[in-house]
Coordinates of C-alpha atoms (C1' of nucleotides) in Angstrom, one line a residue:
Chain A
X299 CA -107.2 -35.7 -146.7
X300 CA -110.2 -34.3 -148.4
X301 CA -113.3 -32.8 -146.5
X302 CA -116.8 -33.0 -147.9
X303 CA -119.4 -30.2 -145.9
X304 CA -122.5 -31.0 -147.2
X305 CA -125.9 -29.0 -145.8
X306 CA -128.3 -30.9 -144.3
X307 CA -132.0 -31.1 -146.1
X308 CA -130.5 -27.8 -147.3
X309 CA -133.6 -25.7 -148.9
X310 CA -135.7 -26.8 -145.6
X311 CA -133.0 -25.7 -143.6
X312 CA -132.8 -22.0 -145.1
X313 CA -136.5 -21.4 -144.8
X314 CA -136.2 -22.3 -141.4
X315 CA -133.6 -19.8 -140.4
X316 CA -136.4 -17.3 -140.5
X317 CA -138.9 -19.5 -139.2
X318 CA -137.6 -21.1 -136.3
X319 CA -141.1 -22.2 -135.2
X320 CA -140.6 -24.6 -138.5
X321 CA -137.5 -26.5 -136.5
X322 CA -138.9 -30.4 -135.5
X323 CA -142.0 -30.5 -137.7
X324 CA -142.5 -31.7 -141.5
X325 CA -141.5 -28.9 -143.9
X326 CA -141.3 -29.4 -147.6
X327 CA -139.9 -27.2 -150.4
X328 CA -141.0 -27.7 -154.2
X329 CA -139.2 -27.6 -157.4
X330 CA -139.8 -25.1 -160.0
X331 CA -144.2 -24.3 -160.7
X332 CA -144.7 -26.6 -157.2
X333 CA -144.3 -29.7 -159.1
X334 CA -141.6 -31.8 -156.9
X335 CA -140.9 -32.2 -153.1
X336 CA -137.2 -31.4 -153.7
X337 CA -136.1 -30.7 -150.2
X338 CA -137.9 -32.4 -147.1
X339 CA -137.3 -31.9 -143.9
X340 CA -136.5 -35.6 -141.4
X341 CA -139.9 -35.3 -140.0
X342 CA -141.2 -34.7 -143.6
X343 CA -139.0 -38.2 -144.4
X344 CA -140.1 -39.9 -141.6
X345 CA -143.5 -39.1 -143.2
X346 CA -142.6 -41.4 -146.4
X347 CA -142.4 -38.5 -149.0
X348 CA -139.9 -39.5 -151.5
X349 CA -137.3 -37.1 -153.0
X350 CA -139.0 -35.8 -156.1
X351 CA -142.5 -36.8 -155.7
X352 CA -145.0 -34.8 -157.4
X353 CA -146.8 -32.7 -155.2
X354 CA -150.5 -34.0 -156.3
X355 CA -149.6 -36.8 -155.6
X356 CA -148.1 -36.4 -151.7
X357 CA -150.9 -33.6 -151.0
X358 CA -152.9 -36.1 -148.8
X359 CA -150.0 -36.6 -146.8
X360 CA -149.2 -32.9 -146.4
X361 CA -152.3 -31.8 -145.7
X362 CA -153.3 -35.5 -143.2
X363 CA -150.2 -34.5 -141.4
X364 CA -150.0 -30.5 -141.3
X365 CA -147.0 -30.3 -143.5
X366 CA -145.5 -27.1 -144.3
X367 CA -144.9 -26.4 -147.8
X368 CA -142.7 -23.7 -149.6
X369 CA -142.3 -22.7 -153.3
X370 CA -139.0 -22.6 -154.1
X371 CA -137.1 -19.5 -153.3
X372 CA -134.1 -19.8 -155.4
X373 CA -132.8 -16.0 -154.3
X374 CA -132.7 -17.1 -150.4
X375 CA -131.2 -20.2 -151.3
X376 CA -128.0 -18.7 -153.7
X377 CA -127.3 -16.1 -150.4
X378 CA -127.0 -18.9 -148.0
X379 CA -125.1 -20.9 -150.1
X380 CA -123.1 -18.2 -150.4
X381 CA -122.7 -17.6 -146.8
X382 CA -122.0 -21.2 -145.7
X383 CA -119.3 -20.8 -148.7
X384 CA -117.3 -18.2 -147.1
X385 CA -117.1 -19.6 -143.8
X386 CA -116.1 -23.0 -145.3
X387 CA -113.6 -21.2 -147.4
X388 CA -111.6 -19.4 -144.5
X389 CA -111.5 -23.0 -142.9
X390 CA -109.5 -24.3 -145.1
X391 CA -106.5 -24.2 -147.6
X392 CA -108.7 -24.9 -150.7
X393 CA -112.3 -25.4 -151.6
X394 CA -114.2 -26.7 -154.5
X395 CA -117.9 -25.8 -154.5
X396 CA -119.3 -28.9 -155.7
X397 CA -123.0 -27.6 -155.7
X398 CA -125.5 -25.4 -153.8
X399 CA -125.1 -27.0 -150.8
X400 CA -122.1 -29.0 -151.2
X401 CA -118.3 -27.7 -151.2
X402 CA -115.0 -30.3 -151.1
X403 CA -112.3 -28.7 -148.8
X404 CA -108.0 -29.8 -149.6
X405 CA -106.9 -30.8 -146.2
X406 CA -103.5 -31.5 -148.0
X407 CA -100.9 -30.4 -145.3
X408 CA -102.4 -29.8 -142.6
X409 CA -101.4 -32.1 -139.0
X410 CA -104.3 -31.5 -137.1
X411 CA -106.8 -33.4 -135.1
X412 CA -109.3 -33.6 -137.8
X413 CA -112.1 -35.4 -135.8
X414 CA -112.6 -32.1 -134.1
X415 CA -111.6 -30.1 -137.1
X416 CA -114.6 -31.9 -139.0
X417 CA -117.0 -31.0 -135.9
X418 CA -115.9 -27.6 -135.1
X419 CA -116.4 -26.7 -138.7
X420 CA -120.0 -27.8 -137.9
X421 CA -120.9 -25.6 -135.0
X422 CA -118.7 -22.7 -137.1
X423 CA -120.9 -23.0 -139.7
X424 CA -124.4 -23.6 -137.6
X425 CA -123.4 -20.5 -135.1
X426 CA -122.3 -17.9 -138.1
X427 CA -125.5 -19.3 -141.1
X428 CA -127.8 -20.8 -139.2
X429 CA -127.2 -24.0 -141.7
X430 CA -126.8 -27.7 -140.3
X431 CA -123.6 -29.1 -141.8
X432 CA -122.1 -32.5 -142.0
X433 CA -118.8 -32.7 -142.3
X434 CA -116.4 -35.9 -143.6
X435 CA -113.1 -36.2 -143.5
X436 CA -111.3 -38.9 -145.9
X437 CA -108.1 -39.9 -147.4
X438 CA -110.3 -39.3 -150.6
X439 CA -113.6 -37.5 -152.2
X440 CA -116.0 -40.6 -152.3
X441 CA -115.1 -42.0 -148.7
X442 CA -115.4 -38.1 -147.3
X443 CA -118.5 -38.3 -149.0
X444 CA -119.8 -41.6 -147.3
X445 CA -118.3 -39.9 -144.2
X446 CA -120.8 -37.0 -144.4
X447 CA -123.4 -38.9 -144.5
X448 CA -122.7 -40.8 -141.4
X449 CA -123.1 -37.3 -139.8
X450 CA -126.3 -37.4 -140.5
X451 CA -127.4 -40.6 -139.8
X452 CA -126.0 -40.6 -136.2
X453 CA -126.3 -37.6 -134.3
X454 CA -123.6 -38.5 -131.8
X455 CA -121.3 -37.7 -134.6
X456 CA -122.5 -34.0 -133.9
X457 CA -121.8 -33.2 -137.5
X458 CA -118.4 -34.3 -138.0
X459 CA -117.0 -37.4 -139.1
X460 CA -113.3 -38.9 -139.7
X461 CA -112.6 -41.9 -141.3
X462 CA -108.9 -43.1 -142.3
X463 CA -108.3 -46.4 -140.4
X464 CA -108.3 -49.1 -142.8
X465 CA -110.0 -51.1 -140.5
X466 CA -112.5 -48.1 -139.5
X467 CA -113.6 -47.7 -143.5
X468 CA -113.6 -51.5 -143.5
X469 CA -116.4 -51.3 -140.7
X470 CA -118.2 -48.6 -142.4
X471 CA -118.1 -49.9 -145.8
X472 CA -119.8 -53.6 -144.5
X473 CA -122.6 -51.4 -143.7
X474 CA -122.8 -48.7 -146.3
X475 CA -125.5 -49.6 -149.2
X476 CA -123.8 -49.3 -152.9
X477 CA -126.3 -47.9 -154.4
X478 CA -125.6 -44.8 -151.5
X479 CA -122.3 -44.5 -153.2
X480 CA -121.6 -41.7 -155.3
X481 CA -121.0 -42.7 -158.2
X482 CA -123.2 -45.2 -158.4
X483 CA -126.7 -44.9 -159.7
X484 CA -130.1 -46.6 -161.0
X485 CA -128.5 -48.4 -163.9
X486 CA -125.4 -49.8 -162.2
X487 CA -127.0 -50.4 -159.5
X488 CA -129.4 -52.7 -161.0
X489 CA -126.4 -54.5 -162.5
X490 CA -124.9 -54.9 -159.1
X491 CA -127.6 -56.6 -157.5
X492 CA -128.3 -59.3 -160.4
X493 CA -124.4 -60.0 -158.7
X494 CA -125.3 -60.2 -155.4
X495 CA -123.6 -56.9 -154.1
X496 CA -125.0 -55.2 -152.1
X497 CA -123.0 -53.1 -149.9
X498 CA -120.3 -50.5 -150.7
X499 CA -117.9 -53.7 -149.2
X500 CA -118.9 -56.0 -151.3
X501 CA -118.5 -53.6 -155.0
X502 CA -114.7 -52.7 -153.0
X503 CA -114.1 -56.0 -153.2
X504 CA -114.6 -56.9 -156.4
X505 CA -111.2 -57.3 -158.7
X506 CA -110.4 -54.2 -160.6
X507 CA -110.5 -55.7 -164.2
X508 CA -114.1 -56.9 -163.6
X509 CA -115.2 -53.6 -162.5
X510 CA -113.4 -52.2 -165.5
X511 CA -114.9 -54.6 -168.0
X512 CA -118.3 -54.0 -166.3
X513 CA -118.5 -50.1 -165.5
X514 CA -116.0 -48.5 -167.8
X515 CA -114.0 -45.7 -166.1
X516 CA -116.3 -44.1 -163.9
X517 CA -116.9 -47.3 -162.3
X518 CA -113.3 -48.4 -161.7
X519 CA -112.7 -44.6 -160.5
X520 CA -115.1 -45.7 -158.1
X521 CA -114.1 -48.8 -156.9
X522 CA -110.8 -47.2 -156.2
X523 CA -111.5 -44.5 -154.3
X524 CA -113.4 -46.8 -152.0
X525 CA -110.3 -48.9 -151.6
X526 CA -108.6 -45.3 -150.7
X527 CA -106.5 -44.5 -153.9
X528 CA -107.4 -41.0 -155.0
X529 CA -108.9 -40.7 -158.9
X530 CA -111.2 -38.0 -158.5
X531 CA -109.2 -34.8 -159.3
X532 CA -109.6 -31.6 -156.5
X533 CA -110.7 -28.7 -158.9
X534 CA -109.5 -25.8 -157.0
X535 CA -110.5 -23.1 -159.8
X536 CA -114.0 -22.7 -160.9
X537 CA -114.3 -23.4 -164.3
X538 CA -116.7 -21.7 -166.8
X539 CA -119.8 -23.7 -167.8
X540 CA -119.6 -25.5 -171.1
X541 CA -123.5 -25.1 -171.6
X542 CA -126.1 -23.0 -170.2
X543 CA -129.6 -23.7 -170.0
X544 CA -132.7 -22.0 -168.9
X545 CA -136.0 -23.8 -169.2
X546 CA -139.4 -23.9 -166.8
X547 CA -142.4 -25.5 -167.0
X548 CA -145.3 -23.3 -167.3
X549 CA -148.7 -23.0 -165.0
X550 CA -150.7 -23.4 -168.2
X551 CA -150.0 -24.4 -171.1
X552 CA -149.3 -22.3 -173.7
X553 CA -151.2 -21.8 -177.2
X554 CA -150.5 -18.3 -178.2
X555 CA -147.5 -17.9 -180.0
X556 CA -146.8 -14.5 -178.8
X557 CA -146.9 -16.0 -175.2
X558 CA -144.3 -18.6 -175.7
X559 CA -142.2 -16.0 -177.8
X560 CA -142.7 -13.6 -174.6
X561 CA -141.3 -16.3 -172.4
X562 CA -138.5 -18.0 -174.5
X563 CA -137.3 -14.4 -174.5
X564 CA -136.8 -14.4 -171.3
X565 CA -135.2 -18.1 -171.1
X566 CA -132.8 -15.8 -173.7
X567 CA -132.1 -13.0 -171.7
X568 CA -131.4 -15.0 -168.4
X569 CA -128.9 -17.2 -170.9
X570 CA -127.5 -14.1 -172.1
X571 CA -126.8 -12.7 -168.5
X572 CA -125.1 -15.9 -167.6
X573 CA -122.8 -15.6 -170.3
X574 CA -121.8 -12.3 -170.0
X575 CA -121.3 -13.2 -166.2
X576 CA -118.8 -16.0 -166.7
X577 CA -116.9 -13.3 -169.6
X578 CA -118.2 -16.1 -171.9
X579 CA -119.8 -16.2 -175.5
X580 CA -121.0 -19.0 -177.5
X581 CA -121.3 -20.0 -180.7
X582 CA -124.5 -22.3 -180.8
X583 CA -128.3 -21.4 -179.3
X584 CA -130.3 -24.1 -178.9
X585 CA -134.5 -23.7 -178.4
X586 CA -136.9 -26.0 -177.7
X587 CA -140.8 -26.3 -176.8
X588 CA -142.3 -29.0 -175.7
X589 CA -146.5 -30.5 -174.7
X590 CA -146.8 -31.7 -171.7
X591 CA -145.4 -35.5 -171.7
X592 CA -147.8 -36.7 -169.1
X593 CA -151.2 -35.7 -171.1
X594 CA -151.4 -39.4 -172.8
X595 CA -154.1 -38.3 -175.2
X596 CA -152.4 -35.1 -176.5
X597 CA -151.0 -34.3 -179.5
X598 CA -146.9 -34.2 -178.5
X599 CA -144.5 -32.3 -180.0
X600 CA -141.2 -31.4 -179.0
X601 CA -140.4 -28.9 -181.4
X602 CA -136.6 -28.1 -181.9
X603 CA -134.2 -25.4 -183.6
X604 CA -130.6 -24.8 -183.4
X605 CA -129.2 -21.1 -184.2
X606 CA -125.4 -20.4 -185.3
X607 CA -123.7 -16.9 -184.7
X608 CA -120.8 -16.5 -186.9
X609 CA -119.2 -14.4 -184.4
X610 CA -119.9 -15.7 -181.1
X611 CA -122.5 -13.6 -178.6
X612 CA -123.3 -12.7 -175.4
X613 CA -125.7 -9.7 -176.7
X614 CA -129.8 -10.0 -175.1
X615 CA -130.8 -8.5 -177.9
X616 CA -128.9 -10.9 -180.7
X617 CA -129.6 -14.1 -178.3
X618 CA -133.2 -13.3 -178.1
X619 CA -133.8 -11.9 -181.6
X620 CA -132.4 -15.3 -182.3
X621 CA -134.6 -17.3 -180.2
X622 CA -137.4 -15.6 -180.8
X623 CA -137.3 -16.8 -184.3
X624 CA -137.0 -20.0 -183.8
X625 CA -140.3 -20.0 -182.0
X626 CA -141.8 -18.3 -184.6
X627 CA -141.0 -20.7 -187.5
X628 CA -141.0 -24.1 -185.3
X629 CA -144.7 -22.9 -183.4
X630 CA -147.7 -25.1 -184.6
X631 CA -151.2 -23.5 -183.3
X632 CA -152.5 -27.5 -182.8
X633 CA -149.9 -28.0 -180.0
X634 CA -150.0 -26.8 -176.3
X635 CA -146.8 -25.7 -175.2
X636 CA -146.0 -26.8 -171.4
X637 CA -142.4 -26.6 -171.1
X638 CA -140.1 -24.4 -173.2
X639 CA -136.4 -23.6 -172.8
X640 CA -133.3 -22.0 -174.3
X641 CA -129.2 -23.8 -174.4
X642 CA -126.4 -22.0 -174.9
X643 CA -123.8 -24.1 -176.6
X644 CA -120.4 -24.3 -178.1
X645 CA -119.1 -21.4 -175.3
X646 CA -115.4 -20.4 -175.7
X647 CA -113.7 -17.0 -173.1
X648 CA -115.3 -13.7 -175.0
X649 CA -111.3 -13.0 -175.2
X650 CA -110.0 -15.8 -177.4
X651 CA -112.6 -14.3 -180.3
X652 CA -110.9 -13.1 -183.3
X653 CA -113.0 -10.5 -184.8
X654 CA -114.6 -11.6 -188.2
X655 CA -113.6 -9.9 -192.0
X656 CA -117.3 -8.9 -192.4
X657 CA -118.3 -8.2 -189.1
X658 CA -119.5 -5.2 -188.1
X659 CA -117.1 -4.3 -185.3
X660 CA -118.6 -0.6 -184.4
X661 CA -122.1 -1.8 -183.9
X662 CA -120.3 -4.9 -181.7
X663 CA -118.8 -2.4 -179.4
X664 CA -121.9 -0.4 -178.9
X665 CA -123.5 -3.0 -178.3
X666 CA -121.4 -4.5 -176.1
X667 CA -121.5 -1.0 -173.8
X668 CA -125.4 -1.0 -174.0
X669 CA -125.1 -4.6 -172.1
X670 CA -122.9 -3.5 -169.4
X671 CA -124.7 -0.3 -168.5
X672 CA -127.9 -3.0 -168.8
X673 CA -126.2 -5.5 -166.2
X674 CA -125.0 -2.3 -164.0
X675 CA -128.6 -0.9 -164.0
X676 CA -130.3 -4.9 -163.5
X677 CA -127.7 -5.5 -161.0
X678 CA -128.8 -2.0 -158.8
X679 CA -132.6 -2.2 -159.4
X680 CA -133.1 -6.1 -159.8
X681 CA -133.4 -8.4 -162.6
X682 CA -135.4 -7.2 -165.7
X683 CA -135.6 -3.4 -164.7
X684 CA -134.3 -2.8 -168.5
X685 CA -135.4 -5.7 -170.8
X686 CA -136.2 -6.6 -174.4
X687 CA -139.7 -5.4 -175.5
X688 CA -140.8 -8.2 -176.1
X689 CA -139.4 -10.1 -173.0
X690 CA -142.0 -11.3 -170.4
X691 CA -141.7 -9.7 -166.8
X692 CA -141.8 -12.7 -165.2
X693 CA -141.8 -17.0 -165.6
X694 CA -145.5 -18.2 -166.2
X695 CA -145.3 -21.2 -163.1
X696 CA -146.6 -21.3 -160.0
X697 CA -144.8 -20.1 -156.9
X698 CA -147.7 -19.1 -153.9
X699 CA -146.0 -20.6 -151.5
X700 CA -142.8 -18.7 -151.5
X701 CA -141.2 -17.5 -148.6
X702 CA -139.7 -13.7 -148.7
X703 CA -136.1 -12.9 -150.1
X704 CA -135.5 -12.5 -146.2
X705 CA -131.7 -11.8 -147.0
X706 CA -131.7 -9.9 -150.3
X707 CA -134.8 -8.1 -151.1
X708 CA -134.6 -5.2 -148.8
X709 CA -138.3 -4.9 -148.4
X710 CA -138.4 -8.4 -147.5
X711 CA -135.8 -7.9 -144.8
X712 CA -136.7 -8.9 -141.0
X713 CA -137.5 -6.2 -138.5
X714 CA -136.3 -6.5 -135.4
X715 CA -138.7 -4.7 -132.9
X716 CA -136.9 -3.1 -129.6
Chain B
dT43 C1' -156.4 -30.1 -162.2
dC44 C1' -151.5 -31.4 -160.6
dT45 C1' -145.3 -34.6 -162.7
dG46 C1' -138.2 -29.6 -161.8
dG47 C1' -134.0 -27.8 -163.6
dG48 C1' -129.1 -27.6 -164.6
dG49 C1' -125.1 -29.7 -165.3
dT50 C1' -120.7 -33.2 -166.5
dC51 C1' -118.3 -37.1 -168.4
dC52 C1' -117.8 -41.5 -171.1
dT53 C1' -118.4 -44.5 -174.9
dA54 C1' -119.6 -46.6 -179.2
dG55 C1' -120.0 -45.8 -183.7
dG56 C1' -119.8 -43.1 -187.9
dA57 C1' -117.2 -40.2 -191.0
dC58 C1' -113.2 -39.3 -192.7
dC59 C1' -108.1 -39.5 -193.6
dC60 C1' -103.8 -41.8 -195.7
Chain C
dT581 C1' -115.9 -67.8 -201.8
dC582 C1' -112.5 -64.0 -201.4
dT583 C1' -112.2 -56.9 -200.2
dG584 C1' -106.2 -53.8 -195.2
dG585 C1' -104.7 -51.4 -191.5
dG586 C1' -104.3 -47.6 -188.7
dG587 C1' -105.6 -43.4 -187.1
dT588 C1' -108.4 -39.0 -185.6
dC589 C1' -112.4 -36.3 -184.8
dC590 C1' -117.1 -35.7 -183.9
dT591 C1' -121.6 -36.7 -182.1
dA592 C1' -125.6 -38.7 -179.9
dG593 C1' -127.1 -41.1 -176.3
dG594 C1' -126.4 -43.0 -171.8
dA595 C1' -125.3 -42.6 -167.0
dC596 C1' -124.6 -40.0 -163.3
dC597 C1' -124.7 -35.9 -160.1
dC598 C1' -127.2 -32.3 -157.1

DNA sequence: TCTGGGGTCCTAGGACCC
DNA sequence: TCTGGGGTCCTAGGACCC
């Protein structure tokens, strides 16, 4: 059996944690510079505003119906995540954070009444976080999956839900939309319905060679985890990233090359730190800057470079020397620069590197010290306390609405008064 | 005025080999 | 008129996820 504890409306629900008076009205957060609604609260569903709807375009709404709306506050969200983490990890034998607010748990050998497992784990996780979490319980990832969100479509459930029966998934399934499954999205979906299915049931019951003629592997992986054979594998370990990106949209655009150099910098540095983080290096930098795609009567440009390190880095100052150069040769002074980013690619462990014939191997291992008394120092007195000259302080987007670091800023902490 | 960010996997087709 | 057969590796683009 696999468990799936997803948080509910999970951004909304850690701003309300410290603002309790939030709980039952319409709260919205938005995505990076307030451009999305990426988390909305039921009431703020109930309302009609749609998972990623710009805000200038839902602001009517919000403001019509006293809608509370938060920048996004990346920093509170990563410590609650982290929180709800460790209380799903002791719950179980083994857990695989799927994202922010999403974990699988391995219920593999374990003869327990899981109903109440699933619902205690709930309560565990409400009393000790603060977070509403729905938990499912399946014989595999994609029916726990559907099982979670049962939870939160009935309230009965009282945030846990197990489903095994045949007969039980049978009854669930005839009701469950395909397009809710995971799995399946726009594209398929679009096929599916030109075939007259509609619900989860009806894609189940299709045969297994026409799934696999039509959808390819993930498809048939899908079809048979519905019909309860496992495919999707449990990944206990956490594996290192493959690529790592940092890229933001700016408040203004951007027409100064030394203010997009300032910034891609810092894309660099924050790509570097992940890196060094994950005891990774990489072979390949990728840097973009782009217009902004919505101005119609604007010149675009999407202006592109790709850097290769003969010995694979980690090092702020090679990974933003690098990047910064890019930006200087691709930059055109016609173009205004809205969005601008930098990829780290081609990433292998820092210890399978075998050191290069012409490589400078002293000024690698200085260099390599000056980083880790850099992240020892960042780590103590916060992000960018030492930084690259020419690295911006901060990302040019918009972010007034943000609530405090509550949980990790201690300035920001709550007082209680006596 | 105003439109997010960060990932993974699969597949088809090209390049190349003998 | 007519041009083999079998294989690997890489990559870009598509689809999907949160």
């Amino acid at each position: 059996m696999f468990a799936l504890a997803d948080c509910n409306n999970f951004f909304v629900s850690c701003e309300r944690v410290f603002r309790p008076d939030l709980n039952g009205k319409p709260v919205i957060v938005l995505s990076n510079n307030d451009g999305c609604a990426v988390a909305r609260s039921n009431e703020a569903k109930a309302l009609g505003i749609k998972m990623g709807a710009p805000f200038f375009k839902i602001k009517d709404i919000v403001r019509k119906n006293g809608v509370t709306v938060f920048s996004g506050n990346m920093a509170l969200y990563s410590d609650m995540s982290r929180r709800v983490k460790s209380v799903l990890r002791a719950s179980a034998p083994a857990m695989e954070v799927y994202s922010i607010d999403e974990a699988f748990l391995n219920l593999e050998g374990m003869d327990i009444d899981f109903d109440r497992y699933a619902k205690e784990l709930s309560a565990r996780c409400f009393r000790w976080t603060g977070i509403p979490v729905s938990v499912g319980v399946a014989p595999t990832k994609t029916l726990a999956k559907i099982a979670s969100k049962l939870c939160k479509q009935y309230p009965k459930l009282k945030g846990g839900c197990y489903m095994h029966r045949l007969q039980d998934i049978e009854k669930v399934l005839r009701k469950f939309p395909v397009d809710d499954v995971w799995g399946i999205g726009r594209k398929t979906f679009a096929k599916l319905q030109s075939m007259n299915v509609v619900t989860a049931w009806d894609y189940a019951s299709l045969s297994q060679s026409q799934v696999n003629r039509l959808f390819g592997l993930p498809g048939l992986n899908t079809w048979k985890e519905l019909n309860g054979i496992p495919t999707i594998e449990f990944e206990d370990a956490v594996r290192s990233k493959q690529s790592i990106s940092n890229t933001r949209s700016f408040s203004k655009e951007i027409t100064d090359v030394e203010a997009l150099c300032e910034q891609v910098a810092l894309f660099a540095t924050m790509t570097a730190e992940k890196l060094r983080q994950q005891g990774s290096v990489c072979y390949e930098l990728a840097v973009f800057a782009m217009t902004n795609r919505f101005k119609e009567y604007v010149r675009q440009s999407i202006s592109n470079d790709i850097v290769f390190f003969r010995t694979p880095t980690s090092s702020t100052s090679e990974i933003v020397a690098s990047a910064v150069k890019s930006v200087r040769q691709f930059f055109r002074a016609d173009c205004a620069y809205k969005r601008a980013g930098v990829t780290a690619l081609k990433i292998v462990p820092e210890s399978s590197v075998m050191p290069m014939l012409f490589d400078d191997a002293d000024a690698r291992e200085k260099d390599k010290g000056l980083m880790k008394v850099l992240d020892q120092v960042n780590a103590v007195y916060g992000r960018g306390t030492i930084r690259m000259g020419i690295c911006s302080d901060k990302v040019s987007s918009n972010s007034a609405l943000r609530s405090p670091q509550y949980s990790t800023l201690p300035s920001d902490f709550p007082v209680v008064k006596g």
